[in-house]
mmCIF file of C-alpha atoms and ligand atoms in Angstrom:
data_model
loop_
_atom_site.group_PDB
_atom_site.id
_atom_site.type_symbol
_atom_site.label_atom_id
_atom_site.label_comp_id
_atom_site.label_asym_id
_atom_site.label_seq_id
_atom_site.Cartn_x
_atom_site.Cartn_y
_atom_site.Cartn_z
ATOM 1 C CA UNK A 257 132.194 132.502 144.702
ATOM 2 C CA UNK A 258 128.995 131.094 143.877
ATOM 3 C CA UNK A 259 128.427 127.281 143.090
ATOM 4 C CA UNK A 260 127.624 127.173 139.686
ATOM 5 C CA UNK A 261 125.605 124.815 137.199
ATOM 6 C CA UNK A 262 128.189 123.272 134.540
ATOM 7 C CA UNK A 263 127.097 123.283 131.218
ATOM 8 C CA UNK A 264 126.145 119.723 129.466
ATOM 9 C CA UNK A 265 129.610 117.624 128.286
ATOM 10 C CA UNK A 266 127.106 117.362 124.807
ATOM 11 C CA UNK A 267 124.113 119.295 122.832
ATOM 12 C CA UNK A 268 120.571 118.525 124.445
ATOM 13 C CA UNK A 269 119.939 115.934 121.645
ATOM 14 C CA UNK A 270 122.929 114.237 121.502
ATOM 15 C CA UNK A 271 121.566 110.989 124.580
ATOM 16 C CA UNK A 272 118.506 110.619 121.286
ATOM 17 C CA UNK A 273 116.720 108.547 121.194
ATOM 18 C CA UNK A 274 118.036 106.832 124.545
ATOM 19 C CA UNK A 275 117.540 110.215 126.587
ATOM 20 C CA UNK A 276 115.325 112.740 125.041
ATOM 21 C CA UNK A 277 116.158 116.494 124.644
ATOM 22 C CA UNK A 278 112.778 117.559 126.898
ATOM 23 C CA UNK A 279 114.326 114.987 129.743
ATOM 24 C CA UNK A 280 117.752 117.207 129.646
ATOM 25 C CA UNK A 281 115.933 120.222 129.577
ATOM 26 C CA UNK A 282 114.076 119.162 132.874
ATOM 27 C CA UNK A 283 116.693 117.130 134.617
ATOM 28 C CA UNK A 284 119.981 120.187 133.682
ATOM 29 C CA UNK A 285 118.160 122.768 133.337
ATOM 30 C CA UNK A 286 114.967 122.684 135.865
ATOM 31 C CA UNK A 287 115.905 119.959 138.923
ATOM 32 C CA UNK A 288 119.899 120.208 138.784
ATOM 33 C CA UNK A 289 119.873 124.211 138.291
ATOM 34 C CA UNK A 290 117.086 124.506 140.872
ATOM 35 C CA UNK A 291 119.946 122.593 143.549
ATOM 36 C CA UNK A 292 122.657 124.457 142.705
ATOM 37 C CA UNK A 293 120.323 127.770 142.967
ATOM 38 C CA UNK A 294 119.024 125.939 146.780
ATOM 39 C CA UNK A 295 122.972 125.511 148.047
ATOM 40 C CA UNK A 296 123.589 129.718 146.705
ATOM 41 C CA UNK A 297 121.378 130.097 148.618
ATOM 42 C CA UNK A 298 121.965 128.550 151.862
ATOM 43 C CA UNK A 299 125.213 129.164 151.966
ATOM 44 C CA UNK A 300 125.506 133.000 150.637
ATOM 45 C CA UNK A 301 127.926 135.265 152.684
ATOM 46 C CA UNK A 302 129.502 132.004 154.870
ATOM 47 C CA UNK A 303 132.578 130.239 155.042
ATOM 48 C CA UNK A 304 130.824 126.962 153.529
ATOM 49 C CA UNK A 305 130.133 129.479 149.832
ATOM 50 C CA UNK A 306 134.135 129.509 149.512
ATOM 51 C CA UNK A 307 135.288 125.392 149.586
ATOM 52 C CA UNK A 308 134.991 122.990 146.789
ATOM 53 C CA UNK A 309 132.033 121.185 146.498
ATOM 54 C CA UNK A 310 133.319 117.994 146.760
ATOM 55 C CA UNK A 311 135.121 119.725 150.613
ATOM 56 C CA UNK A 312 131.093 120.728 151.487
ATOM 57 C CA UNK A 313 129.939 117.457 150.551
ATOM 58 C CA UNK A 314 132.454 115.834 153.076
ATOM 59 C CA UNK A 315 132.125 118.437 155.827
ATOM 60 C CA UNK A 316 127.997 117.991 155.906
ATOM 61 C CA UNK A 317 127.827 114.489 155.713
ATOM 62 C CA UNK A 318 126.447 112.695 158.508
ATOM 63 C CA UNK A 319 125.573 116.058 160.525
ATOM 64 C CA UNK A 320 121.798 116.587 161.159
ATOM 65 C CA UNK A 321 122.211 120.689 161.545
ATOM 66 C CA UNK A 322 123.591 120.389 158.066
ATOM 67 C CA UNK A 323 121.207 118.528 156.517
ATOM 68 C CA UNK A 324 119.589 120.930 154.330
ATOM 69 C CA UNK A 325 123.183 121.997 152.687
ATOM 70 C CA UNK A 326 124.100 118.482 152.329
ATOM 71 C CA UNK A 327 121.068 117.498 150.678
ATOM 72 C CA UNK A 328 121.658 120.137 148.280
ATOM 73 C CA UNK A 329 125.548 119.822 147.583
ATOM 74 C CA UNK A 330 125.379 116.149 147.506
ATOM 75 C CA UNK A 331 122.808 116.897 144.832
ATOM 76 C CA UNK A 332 124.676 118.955 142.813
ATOM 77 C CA UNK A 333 127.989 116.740 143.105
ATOM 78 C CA UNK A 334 126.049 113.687 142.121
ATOM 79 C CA UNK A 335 124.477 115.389 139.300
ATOM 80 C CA UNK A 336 127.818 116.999 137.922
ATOM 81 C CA UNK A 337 129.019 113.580 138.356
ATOM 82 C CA UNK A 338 126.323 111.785 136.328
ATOM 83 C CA UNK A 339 126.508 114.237 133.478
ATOM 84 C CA UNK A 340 129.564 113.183 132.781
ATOM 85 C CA UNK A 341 129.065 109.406 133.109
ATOM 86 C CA UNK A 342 127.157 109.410 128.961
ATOM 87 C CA UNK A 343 127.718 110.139 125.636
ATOM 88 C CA UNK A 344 126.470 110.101 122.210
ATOM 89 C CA UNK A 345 126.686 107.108 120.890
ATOM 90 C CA UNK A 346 127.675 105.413 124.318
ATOM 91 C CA UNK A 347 127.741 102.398 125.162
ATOM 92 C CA UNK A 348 129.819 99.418 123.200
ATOM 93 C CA UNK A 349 132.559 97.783 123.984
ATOM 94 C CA UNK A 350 134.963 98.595 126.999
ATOM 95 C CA UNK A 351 138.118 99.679 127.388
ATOM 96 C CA UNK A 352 140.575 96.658 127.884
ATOM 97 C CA UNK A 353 142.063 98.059 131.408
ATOM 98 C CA UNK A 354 138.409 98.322 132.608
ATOM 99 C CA UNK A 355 137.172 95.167 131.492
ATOM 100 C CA UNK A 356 139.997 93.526 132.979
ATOM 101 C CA UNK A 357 139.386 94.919 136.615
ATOM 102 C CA UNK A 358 136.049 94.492 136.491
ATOM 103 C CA UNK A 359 136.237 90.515 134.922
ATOM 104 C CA UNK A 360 138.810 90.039 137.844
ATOM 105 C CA UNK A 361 136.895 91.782 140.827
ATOM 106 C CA UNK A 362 133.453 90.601 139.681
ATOM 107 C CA UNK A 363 133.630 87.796 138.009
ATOM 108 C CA UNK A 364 132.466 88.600 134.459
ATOM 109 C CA UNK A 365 131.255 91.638 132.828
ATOM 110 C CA UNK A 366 127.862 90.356 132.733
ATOM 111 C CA UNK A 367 127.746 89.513 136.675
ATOM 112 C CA UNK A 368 128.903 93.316 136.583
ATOM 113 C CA UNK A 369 126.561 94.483 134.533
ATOM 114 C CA UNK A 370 123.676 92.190 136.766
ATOM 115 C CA UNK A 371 124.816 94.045 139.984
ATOM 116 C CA UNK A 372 124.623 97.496 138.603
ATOM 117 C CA UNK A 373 121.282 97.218 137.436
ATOM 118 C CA UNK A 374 119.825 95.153 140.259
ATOM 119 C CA UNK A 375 121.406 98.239 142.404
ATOM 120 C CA UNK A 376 119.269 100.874 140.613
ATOM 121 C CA UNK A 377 116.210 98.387 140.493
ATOM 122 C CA UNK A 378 116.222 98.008 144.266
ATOM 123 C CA UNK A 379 117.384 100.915 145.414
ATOM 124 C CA UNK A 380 113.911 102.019 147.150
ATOM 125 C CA UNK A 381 112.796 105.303 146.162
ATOM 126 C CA UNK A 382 114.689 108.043 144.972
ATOM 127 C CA UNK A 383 118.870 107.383 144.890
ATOM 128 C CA UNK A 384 121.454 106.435 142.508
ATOM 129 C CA UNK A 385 123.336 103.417 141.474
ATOM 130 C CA UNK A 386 127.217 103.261 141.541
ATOM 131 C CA UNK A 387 130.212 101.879 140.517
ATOM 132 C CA UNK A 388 133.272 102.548 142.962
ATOM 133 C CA UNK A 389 136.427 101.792 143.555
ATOM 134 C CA UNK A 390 136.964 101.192 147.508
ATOM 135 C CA UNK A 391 140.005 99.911 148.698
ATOM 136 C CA UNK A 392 141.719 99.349 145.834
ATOM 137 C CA UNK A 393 138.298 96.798 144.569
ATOM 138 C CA UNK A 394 135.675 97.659 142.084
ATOM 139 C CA UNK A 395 131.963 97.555 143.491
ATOM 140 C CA UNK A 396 128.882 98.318 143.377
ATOM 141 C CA UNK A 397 126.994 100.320 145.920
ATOM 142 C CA UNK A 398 123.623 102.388 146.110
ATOM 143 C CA UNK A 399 122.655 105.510 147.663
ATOM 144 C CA UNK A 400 119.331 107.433 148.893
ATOM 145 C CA UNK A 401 118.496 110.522 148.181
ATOM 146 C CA UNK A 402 121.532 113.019 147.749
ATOM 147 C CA UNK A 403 124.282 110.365 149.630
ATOM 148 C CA UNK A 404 126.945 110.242 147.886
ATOM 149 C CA UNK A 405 130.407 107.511 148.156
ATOM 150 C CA UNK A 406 132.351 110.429 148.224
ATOM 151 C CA UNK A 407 130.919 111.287 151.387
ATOM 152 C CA UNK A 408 131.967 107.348 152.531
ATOM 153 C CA UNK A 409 135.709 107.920 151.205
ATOM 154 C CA UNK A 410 134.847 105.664 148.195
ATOM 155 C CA UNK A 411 136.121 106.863 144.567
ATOM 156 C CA UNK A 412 133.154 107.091 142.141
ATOM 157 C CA UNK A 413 133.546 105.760 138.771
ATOM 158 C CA UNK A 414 130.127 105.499 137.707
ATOM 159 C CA UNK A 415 126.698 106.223 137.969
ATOM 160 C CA UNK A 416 122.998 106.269 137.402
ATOM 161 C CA UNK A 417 120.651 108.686 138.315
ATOM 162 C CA UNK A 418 117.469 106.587 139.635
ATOM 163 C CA UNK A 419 115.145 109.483 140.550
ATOM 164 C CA UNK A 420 111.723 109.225 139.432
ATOM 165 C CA UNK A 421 112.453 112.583 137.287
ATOM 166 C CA UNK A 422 115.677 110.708 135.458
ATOM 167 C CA UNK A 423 113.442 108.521 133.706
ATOM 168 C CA UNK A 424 109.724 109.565 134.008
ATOM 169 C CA UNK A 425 109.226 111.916 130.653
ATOM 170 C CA UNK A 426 110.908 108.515 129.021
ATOM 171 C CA UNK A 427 110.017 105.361 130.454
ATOM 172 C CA UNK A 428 107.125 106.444 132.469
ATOM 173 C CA UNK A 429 107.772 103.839 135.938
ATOM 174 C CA UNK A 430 109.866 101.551 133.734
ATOM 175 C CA UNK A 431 113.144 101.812 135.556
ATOM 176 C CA UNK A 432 114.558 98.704 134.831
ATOM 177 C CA UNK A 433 113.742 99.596 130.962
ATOM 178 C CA UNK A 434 115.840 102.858 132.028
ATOM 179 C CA UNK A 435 118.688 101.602 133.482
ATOM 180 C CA UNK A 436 119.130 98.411 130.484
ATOM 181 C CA UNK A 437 119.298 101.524 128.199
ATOM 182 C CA UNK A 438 121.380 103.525 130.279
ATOM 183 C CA UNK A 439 124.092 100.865 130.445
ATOM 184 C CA UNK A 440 123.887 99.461 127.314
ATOM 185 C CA UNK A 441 123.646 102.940 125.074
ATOM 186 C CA UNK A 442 124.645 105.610 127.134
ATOM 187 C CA UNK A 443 127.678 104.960 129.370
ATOM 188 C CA UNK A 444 131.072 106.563 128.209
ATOM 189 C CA UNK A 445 132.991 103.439 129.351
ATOM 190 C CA UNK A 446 136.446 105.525 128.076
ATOM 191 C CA UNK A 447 135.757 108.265 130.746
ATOM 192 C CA UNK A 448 134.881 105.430 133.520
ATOM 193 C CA UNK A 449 138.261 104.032 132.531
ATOM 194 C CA UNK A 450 140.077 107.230 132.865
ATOM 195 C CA UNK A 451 138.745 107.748 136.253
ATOM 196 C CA UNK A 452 140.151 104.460 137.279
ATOM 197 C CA UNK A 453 143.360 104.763 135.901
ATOM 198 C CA UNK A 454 143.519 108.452 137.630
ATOM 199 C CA UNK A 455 142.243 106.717 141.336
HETATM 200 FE FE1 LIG B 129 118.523 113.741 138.963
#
């Protein structure tokens, strides 16, 4: 069965005015769809077309010949993943469970909040900002390109996509504009919370 591109968890204009409708339209529909077409591709009429994703993520990490699919699935994963991470009308106050973990494995929210962004601001190039759960801790990690936690058995929680084409059509080369707005208007801090309580 083919890998397939999941719809959006919301309408196109719902992330307004944090995340415009022509940003979803290129980030979904043009850069995520164009991955997911990339890994049909590469992987049409072999074993690899028939796993999860999240099984072809882990089986192509770290292995040069696999590179390409990798790239690609890793990609797609990250992307599904991110989706998922906003709402409309995001943002706000957390769930008491969450803010509890994070006060107690961070320090504060706001030292949380500091490390997340500083993440995405200095992760060099293109990559993504994360909040995991490894080993039973909360942290915060960053990856390049299409890597991935789950391809470094950590659980992902959270994350933000800090590609140039995340945030170009909106903040131009502000990212650290991006990612304020991101965390502060966007998150859906009740599905990060579910995902801990289901690690
Ligand atoms: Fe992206």
């Amino acid at each position: 069965m083919a890998f397939e591109l999941p719809p959006l968890p919301y309408a196109v204009d719902d992330l307004e005015p944090y995340m415009s409708s022509q940003t979803l339209h290129l980030h979904h529909g043009k850069h995520h769809q164009t991955y997911v077409t990339n890994l049909n591709n590469l992987t049409r009429d072999t074993p690899q077309a028939t796993i999860s994703l999240e099984d072809l993520v882990k089986a192509t990490a770290g292995k040069p010949e696999q590179q390409g699919i990798f790239n690609n699935a890793g990609q797609v994963y990250n992307h599904n993943f991110f989706w998922r991470c906003m709402k409309r009308c995001g943002g706000g106050a957390l769930p008491a469970a969450l803010e509890n973990k994070i006060v107690e494995d961070f320090g504060s929210f706001e030292k949380f909040k500091e490390a997340f962004i500083q993440a995405g601001l200095t992760q060099f190039g293109s990559g993504w900002a994360w909040l995991v759960l490894d080993g039973g801790k909360l942290a915060v990690t960053k990856t390049g390109n299409a890597d991935t936690p789950l391809a470094h058995g950590k659980t992902p929680l959270l994350v933000a996509d800090v590609w140039e084409h995340a945030y170009y059509v909106d903040f131009q080369n502000r990212r650290a504009d991006y990612l304020k707005v991101f965390f502060e208007s966007l998150v859906d801090w009740e599905g990060v919370a579910a995902r801990l309580a289901a690690a």
